[in-house]
Each structure stands twice: as C-alpha cells, then as structure tokens.
N, C-alpha and C. Protein backbone atom coordinates (compact mmCIF):
# COMPACT_ATOMS: atom_id res chain seq x y z
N UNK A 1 78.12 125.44 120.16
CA UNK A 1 78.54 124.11 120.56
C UNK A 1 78.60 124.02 122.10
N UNK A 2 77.93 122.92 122.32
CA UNK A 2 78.09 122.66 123.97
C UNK A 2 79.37 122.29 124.63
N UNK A 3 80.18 122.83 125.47
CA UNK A 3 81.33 122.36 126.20
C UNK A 3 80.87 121.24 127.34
N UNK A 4 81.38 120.11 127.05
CA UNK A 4 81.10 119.12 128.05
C UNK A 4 82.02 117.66 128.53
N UNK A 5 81.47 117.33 129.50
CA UNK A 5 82.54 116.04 129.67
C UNK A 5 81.66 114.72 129.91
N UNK A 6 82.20 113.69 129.30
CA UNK A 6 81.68 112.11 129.78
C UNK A 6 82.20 111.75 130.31
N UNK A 7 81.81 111.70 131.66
CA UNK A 7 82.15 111.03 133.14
C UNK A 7 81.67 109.69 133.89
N UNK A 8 81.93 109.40 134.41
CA UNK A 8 81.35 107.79 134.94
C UNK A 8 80.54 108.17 136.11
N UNK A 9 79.52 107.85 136.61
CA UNK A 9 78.68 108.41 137.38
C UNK A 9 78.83 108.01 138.70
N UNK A 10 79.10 108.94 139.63
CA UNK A 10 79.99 108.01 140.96
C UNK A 10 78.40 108.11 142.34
N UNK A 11 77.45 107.04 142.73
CA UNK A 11 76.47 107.32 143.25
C UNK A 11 77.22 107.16 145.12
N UNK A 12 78.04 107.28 145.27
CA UNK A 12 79.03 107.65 146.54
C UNK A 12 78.81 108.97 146.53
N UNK A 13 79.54 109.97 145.42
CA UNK A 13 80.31 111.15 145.62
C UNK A 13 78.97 112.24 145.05
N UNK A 14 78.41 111.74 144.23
CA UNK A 14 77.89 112.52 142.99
C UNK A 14 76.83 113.00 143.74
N UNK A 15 76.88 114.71 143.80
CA UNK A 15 75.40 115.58 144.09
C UNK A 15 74.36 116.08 142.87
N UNK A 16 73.63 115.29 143.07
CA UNK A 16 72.83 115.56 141.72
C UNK A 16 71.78 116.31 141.38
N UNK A 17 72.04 117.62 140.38
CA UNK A 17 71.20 118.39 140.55
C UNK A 17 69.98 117.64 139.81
N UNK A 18 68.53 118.74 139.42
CA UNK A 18 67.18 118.44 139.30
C UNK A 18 67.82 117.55 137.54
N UNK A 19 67.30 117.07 136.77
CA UNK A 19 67.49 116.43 135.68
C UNK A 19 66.23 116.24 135.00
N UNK A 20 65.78 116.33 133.58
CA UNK A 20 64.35 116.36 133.17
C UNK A 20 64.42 116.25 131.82
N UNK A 21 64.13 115.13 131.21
CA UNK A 21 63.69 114.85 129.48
C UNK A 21 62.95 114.64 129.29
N UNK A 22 61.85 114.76 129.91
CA UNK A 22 60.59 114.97 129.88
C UNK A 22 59.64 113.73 130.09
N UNK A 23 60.41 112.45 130.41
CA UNK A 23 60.15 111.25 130.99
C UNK A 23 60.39 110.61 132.22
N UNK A 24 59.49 110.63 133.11
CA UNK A 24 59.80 110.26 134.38
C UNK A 24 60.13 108.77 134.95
N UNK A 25 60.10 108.40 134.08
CA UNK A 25 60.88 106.80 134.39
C UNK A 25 62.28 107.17 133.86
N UNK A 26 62.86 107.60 133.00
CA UNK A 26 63.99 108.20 132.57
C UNK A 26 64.63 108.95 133.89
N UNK A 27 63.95 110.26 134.27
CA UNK A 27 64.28 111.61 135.17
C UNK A 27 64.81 110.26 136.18
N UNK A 28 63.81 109.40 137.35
CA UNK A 28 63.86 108.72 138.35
C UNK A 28 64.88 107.67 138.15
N UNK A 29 65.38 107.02 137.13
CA UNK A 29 66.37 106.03 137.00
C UNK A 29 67.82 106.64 137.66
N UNK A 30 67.85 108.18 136.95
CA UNK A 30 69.18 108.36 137.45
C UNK A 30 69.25 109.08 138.92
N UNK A 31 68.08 109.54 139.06
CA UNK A 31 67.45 110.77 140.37
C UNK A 31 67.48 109.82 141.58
N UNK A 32 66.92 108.49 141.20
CA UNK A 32 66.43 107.91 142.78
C UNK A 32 67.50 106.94 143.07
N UNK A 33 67.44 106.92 144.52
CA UNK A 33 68.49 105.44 145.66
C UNK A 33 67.97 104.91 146.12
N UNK A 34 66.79 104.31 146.05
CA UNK A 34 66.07 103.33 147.14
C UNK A 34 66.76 101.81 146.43
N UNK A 35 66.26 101.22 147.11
CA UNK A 35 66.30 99.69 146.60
C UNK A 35 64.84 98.97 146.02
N UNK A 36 63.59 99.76 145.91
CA UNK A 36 62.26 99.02 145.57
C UNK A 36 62.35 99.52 143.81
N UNK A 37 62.71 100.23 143.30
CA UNK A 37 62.99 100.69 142.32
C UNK A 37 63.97 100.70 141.26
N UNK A 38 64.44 100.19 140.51
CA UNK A 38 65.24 99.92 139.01
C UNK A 38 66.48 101.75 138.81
N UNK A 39 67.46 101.51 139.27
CA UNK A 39 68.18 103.30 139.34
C UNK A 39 69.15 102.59 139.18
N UNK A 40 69.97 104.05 138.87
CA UNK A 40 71.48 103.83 138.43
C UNK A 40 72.48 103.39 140.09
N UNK A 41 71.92 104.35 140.86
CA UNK A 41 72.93 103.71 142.16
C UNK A 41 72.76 102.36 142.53
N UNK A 42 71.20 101.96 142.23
CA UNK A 42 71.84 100.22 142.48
C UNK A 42 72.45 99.79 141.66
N UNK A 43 72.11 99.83 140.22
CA UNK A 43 72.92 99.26 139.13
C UNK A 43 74.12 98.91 139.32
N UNK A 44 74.58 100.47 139.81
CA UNK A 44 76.18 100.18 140.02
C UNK A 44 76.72 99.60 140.98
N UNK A 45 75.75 99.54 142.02
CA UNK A 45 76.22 98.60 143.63
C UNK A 45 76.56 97.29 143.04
N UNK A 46 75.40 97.05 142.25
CA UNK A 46 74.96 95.46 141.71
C UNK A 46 75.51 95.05 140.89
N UNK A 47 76.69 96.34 140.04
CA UNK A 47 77.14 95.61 139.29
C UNK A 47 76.61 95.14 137.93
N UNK A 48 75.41 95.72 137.90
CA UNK A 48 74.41 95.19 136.56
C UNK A 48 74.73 96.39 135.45
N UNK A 49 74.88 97.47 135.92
CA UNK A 49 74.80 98.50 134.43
C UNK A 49 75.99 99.45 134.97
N UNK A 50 76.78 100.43 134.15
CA UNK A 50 77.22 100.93 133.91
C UNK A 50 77.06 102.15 133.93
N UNK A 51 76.81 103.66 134.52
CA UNK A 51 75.81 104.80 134.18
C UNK A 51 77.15 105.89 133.61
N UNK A 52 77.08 106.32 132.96
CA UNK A 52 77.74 107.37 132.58
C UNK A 52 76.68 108.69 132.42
N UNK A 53 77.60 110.06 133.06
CA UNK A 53 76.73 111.45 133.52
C UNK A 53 77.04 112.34 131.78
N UNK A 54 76.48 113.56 131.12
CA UNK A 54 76.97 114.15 130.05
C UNK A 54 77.10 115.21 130.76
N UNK A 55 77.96 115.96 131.19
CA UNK A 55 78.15 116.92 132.33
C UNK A 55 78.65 118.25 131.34
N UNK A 56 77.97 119.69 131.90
CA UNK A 56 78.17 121.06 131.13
C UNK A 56 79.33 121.15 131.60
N UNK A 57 80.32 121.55 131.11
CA UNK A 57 81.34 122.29 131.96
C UNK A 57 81.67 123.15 132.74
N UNK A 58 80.47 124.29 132.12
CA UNK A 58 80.51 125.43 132.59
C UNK A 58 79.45 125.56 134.03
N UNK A 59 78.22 125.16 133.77
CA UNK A 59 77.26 125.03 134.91
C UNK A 59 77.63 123.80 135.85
N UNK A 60 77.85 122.54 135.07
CA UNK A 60 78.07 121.23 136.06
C UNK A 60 76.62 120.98 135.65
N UNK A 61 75.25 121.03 135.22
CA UNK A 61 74.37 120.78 134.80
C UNK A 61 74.79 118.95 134.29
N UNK A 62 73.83 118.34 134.41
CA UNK A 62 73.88 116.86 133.41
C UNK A 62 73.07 117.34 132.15
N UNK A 63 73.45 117.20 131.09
CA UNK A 63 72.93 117.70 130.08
C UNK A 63 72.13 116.20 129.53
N UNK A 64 72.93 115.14 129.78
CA UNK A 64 72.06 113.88 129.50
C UNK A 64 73.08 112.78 130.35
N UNK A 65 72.57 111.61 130.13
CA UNK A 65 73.58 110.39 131.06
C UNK A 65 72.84 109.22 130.01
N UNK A 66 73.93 107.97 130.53
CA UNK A 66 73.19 106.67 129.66
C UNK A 66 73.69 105.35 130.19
N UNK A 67 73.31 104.39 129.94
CA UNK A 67 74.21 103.23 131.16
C UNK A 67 74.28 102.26 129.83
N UNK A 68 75.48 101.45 130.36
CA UNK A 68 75.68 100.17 129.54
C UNK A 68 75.81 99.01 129.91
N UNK A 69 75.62 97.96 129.14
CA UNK A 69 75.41 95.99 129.91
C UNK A 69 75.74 95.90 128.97
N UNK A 70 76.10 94.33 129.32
CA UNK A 70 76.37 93.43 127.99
C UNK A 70 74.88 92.70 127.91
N UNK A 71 75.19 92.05 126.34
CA UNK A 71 74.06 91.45 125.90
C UNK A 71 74.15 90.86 124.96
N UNK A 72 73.43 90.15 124.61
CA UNK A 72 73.51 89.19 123.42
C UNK A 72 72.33 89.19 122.18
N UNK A 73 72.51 88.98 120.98
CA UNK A 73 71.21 88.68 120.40
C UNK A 73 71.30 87.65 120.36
N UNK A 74 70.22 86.63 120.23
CA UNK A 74 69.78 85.24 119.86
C UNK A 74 68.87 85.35 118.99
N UNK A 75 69.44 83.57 118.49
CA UNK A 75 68.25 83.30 117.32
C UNK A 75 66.48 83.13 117.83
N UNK A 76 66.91 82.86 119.32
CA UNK A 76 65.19 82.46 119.72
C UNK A 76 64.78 83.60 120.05
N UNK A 77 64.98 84.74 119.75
CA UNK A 77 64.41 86.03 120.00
C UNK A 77 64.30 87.10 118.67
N UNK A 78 65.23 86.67 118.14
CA UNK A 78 65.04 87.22 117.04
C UNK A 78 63.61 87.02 115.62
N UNK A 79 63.50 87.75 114.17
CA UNK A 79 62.83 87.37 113.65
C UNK A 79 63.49 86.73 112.78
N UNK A 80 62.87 85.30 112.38
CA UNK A 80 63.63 84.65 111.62
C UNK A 80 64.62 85.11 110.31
N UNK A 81 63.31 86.61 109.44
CA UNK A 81 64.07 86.77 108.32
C UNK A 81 65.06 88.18 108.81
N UNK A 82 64.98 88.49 109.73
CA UNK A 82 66.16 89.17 110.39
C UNK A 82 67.72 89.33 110.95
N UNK A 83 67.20 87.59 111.26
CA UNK A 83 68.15 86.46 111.97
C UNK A 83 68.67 86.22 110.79
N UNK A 84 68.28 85.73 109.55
CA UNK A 84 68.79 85.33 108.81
C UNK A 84 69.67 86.02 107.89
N UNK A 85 69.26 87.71 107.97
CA UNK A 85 69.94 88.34 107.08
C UNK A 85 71.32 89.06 108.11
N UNK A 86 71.08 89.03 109.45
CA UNK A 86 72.12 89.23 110.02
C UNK A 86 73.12 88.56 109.76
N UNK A 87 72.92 86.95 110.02
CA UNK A 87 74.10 85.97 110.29
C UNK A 87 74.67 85.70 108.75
N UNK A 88 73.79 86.12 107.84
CA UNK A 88 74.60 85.90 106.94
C UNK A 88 75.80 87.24 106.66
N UNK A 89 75.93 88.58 107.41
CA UNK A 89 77.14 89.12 107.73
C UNK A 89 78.58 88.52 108.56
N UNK A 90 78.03 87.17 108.82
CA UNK A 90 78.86 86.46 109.82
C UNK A 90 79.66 85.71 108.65
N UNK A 91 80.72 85.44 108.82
CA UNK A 91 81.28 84.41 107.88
C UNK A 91 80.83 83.07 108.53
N UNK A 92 80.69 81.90 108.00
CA UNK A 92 79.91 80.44 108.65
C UNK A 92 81.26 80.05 108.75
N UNK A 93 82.33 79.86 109.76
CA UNK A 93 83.20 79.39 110.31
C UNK A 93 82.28 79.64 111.68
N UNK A 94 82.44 80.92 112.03
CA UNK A 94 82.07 81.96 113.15
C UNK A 94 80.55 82.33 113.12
N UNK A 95 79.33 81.52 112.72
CA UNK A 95 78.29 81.24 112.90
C UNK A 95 77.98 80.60 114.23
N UNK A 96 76.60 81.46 114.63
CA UNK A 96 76.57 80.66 116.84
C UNK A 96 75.49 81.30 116.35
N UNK A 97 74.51 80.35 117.31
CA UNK A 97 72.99 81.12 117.78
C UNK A 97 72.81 81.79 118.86
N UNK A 98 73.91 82.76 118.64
CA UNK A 98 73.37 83.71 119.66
C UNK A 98 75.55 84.66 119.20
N UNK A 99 75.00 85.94 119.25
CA UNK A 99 76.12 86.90 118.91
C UNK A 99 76.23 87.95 120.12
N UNK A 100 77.75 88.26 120.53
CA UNK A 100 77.51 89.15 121.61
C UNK A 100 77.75 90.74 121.26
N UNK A 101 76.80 91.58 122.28
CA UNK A 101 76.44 92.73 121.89
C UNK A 101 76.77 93.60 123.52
N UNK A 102 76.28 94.41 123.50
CA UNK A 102 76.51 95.90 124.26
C UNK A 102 75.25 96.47 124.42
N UNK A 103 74.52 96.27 125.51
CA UNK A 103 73.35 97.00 125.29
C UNK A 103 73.05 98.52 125.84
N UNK A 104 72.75 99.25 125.19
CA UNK A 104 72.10 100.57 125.77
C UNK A 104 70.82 100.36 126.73
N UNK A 105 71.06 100.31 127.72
CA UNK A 105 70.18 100.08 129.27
C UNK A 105 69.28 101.47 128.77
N UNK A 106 69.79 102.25 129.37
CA UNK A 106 68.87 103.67 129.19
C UNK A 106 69.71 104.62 128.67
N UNK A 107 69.42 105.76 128.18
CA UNK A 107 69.84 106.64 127.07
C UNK A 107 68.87 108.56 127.42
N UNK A 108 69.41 109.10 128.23
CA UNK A 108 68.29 110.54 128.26
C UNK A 108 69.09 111.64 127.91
N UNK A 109 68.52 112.47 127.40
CA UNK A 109 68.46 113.87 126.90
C UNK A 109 68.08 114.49 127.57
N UNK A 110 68.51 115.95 128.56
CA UNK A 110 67.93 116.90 129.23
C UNK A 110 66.80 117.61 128.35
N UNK A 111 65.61 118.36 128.22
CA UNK A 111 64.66 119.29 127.25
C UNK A 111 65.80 120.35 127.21
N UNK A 112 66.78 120.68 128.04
CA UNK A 112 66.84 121.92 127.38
C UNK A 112 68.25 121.96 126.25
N UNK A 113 68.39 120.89 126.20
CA UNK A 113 69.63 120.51 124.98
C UNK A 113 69.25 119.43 123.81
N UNK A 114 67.82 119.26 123.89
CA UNK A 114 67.35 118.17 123.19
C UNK A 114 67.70 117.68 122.22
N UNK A 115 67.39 119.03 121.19
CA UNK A 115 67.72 119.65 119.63
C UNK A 115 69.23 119.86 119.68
N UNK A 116 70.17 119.43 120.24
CA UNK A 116 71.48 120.05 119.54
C UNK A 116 72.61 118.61 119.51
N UNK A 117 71.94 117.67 118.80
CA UNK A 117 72.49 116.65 118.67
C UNK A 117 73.48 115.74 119.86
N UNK A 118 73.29 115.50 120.72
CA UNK A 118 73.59 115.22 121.67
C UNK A 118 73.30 113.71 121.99
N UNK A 119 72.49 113.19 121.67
CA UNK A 119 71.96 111.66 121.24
C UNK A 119 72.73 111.25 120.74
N UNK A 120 72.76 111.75 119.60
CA UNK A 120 73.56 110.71 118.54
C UNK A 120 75.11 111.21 118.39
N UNK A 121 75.64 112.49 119.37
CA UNK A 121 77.13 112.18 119.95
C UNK A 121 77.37 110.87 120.59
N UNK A 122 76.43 110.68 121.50
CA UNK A 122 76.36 109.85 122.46
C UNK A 122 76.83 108.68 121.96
N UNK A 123 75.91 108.34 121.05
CA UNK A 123 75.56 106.75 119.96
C UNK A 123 77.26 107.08 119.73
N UNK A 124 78.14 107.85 118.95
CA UNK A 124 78.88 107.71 118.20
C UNK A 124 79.86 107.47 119.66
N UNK A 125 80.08 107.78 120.17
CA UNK A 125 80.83 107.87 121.95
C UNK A 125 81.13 106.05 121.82
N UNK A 126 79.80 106.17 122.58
CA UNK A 126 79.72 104.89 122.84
C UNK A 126 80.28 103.67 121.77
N UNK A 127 80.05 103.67 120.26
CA UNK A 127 80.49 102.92 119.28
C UNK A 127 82.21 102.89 118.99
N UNK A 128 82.30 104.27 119.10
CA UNK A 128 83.82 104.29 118.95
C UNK A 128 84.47 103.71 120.04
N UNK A 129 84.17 104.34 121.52
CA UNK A 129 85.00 103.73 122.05
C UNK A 129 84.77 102.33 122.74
N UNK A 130 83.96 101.60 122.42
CA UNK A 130 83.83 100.00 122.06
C UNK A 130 85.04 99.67 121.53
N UNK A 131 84.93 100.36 120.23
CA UNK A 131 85.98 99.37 119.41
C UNK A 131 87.20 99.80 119.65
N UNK A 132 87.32 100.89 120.36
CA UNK A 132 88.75 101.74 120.45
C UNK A 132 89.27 101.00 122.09
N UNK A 133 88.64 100.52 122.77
CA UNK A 133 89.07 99.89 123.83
C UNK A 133 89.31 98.35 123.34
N UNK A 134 88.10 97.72 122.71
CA UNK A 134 88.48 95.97 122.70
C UNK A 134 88.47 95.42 123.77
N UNK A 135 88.10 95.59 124.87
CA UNK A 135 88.51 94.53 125.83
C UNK A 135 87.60 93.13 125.87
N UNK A 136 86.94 93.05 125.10
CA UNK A 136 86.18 91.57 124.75
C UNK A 136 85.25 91.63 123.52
N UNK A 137 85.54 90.64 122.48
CA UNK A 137 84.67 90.65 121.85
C UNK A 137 83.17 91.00 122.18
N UNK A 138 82.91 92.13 120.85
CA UNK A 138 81.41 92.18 120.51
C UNK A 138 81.17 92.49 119.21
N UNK A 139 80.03 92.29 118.69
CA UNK A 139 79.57 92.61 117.26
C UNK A 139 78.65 93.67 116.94
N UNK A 140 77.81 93.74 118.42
CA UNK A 140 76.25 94.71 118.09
C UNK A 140 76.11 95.72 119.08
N UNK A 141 75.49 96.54 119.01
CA UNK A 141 74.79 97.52 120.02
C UNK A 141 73.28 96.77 120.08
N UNK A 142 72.57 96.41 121.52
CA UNK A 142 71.09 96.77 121.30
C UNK A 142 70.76 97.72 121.87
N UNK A 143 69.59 97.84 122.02
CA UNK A 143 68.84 98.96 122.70
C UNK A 143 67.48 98.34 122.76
N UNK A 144 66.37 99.00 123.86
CA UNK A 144 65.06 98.36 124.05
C UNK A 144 64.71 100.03 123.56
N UNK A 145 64.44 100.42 122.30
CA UNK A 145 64.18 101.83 122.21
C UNK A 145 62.94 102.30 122.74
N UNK A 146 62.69 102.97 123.68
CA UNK A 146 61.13 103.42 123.58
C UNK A 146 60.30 103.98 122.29
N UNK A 147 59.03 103.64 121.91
CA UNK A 147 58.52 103.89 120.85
C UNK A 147 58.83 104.43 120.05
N UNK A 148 58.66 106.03 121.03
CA UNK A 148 58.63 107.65 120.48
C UNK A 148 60.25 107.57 120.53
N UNK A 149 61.30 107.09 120.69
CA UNK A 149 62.43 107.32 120.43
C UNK A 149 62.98 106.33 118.97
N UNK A 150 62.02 105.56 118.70
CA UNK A 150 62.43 104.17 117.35
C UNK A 150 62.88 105.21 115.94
N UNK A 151 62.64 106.76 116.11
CA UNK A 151 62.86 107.20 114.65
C UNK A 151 64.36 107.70 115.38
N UNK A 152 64.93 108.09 116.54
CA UNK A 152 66.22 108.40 116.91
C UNK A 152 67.00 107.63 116.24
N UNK A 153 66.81 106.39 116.43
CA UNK A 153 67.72 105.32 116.65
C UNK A 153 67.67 104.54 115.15
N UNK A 154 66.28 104.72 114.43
CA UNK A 154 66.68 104.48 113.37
C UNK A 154 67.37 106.11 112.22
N UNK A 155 67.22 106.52 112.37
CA UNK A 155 68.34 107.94 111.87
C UNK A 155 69.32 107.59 112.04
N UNK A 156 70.12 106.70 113.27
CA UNK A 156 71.79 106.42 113.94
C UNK A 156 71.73 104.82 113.37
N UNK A 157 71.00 104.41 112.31
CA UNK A 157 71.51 103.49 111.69
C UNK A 157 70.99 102.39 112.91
N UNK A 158 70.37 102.28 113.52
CA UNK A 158 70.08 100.70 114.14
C UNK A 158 68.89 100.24 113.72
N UNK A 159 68.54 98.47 113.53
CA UNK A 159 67.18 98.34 112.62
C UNK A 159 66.72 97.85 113.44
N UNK A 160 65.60 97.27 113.61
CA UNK A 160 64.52 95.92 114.31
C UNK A 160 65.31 95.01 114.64
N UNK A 161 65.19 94.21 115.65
CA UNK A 161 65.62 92.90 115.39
C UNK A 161 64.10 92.10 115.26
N UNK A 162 63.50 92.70 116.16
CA UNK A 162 61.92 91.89 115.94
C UNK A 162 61.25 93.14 115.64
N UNK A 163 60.25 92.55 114.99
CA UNK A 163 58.66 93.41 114.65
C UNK A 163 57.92 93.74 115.88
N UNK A 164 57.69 94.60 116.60
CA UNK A 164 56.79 94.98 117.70
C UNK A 164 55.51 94.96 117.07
N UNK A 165 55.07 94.64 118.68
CA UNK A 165 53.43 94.54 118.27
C UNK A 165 52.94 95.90 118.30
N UNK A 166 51.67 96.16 118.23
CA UNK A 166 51.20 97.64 118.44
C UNK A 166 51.07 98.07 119.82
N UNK A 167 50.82 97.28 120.59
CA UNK A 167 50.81 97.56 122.09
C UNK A 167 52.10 97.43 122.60
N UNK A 168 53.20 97.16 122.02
CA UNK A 168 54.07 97.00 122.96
C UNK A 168 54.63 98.35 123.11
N UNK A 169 55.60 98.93 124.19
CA UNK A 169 56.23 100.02 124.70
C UNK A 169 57.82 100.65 123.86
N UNK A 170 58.33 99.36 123.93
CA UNK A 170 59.29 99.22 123.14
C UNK A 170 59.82 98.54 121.76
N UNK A 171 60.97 98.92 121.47
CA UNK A 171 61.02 98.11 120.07
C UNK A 171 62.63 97.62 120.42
N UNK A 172 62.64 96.49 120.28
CA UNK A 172 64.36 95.82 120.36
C UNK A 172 65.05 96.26 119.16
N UNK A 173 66.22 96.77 118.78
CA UNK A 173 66.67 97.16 118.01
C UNK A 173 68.46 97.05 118.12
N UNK A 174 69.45 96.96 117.01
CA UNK A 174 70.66 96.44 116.75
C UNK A 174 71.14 97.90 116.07
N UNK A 175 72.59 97.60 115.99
CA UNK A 175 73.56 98.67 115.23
C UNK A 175 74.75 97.38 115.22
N UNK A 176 75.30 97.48 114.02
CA UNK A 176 76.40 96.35 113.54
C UNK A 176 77.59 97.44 113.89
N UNK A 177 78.12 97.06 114.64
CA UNK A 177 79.54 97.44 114.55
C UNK A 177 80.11 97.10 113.63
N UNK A 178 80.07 96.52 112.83
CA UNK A 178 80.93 95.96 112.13
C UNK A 178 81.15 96.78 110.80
N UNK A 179 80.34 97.49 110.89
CA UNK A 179 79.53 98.90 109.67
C UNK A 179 80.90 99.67 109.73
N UNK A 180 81.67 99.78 111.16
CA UNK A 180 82.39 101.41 111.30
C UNK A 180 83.99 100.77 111.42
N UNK A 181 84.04 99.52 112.13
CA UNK A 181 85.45 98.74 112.32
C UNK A 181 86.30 99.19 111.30
C-alpha cells in the first residue's frame, strides 16, 4: 500500500519534481508557468480550477494530481435519450434544464504507480468529500475523459452523457452522486 497525502497544490511555494503518465499535455498542465499555455499555476491565479498534488510521503514524489471546476450538465448538450433518462432521477418539482455538477478538469497517474489503484482512490476522494463538505448544491461529477481513459471511468461507474463521434478526442461523461448520498 502506498503511504500518501492529498494536498492542495500551492504554485507560490511548490518545488516540483520531474512528473510523467505518459501524456504530455497531462505531464505540462501541472509542470508548466507561462501564461501562453492552459497549467495549473494559472488556473489557480485565475481562479478557474482547483489543482490538488497525490504526494508519497516517504519520497515527496507526486504520485498523481487532479484539478476541479464547477459545471453543469444541460439539456442542449446533452443526448436527448440520456437527458431523458437522467432527469427522470430528478423528482419533477426540482426538474431545470440544466443540473449542477463538479467537473474533473484533469485527472493524472504517475507510470510508476499506475496499476495500484490510485485513480479510482482519487474518484472515491473526490465523491466523498463533495458530499461530506456540502458547501453548495450539486448532483453530478463530469469529466471530458480522454478516449484511452473512457474504460477508467466507465469501471468508476460514470456513463456518456453524449455519444462521441469517432474522431473526437474525448468523451463527456457523468457519475450521479446521488448513487452514494
């Protein structure tokens, strides 16, 4: 078992060693500070995302990190018979075209802890303490899963919200909180 801590990622203080899941838009999100580029230190300047580090205890290694936003699903984005089988989990008092959610911005795994379930600690992290804090309504997790990650995320219980095309990169995808409440 890995000894570790979930920490909030401080891009002031934080010396960051090399980091690698074998995706370099992943590696560079949390690695780089410029401003021409999409990273966690602007995020957090900006206020847009959230980054949390998965830190070894023993080395100080990041074993993985992941950031969070809010977000919403909507009906104009959604697929209709998707949309439809969601909202009917809604009681129709509390029916809206559009439900608020929590999105998983980005989500990485170091290679050398890949295999030892560490993902889907993460997933469970993150779900619990959603609901274990409350500080504003939400109903969903999304995520923009990358392709090769759509069987992760469906294993941790999140479905489609839309059908991807074949070319696309990603797949939009949900987890009901409402499953674990």
């Amino acid at each position: 078992m890995i000894d570790y801590t979930i920490r909030e990622f401080r891009p002031e203080t934080d010396i960051l060693k090399p980091f690698d899941c074998g995706n370099s838009d992943l590696n560079g999100f949390l690695l780089e500070t410029g401003t021409k580029e999409p990273n966690a230190t602007l995020s957090e300047k900006e206020l847009l995302a959230a980054t949390f580090i998965v830190e070894d205890n023993t080395s100080h290694d990041i074993l993985a990190y992941f950031s969070l936003l809010h977000d919403k699903i909507d009906r104009q984005i959604a697929d209709k018979a998707i949309w439809n089988k969601l909202s009917r989990e809604i009681p129709n008092a509390k029916r809206r075209s559009s439900y608020p959610a929590l999105k998983i911005g980005k989500l990485a795994v170091s290679q050398t802890v890949k295999t030892h379930g560490l993902g889907t600690l993460i997933l469970n992290f993150v779900e619990w303490s959603f609901l274990r804090e409350r500080r504003a309504g939400c109903r969903f997790i999304t995520v923009d899963a990358l392709r090769e990650a759509e069987g992760f995320y469906a294993k941790n219980f999140f479905k489609p919200l839309v059908k991807p095309a074949p070319e696309d990169e990603t797949v939009l995808m949900f987890f009901d909180l409402k499953v674990i409440a």
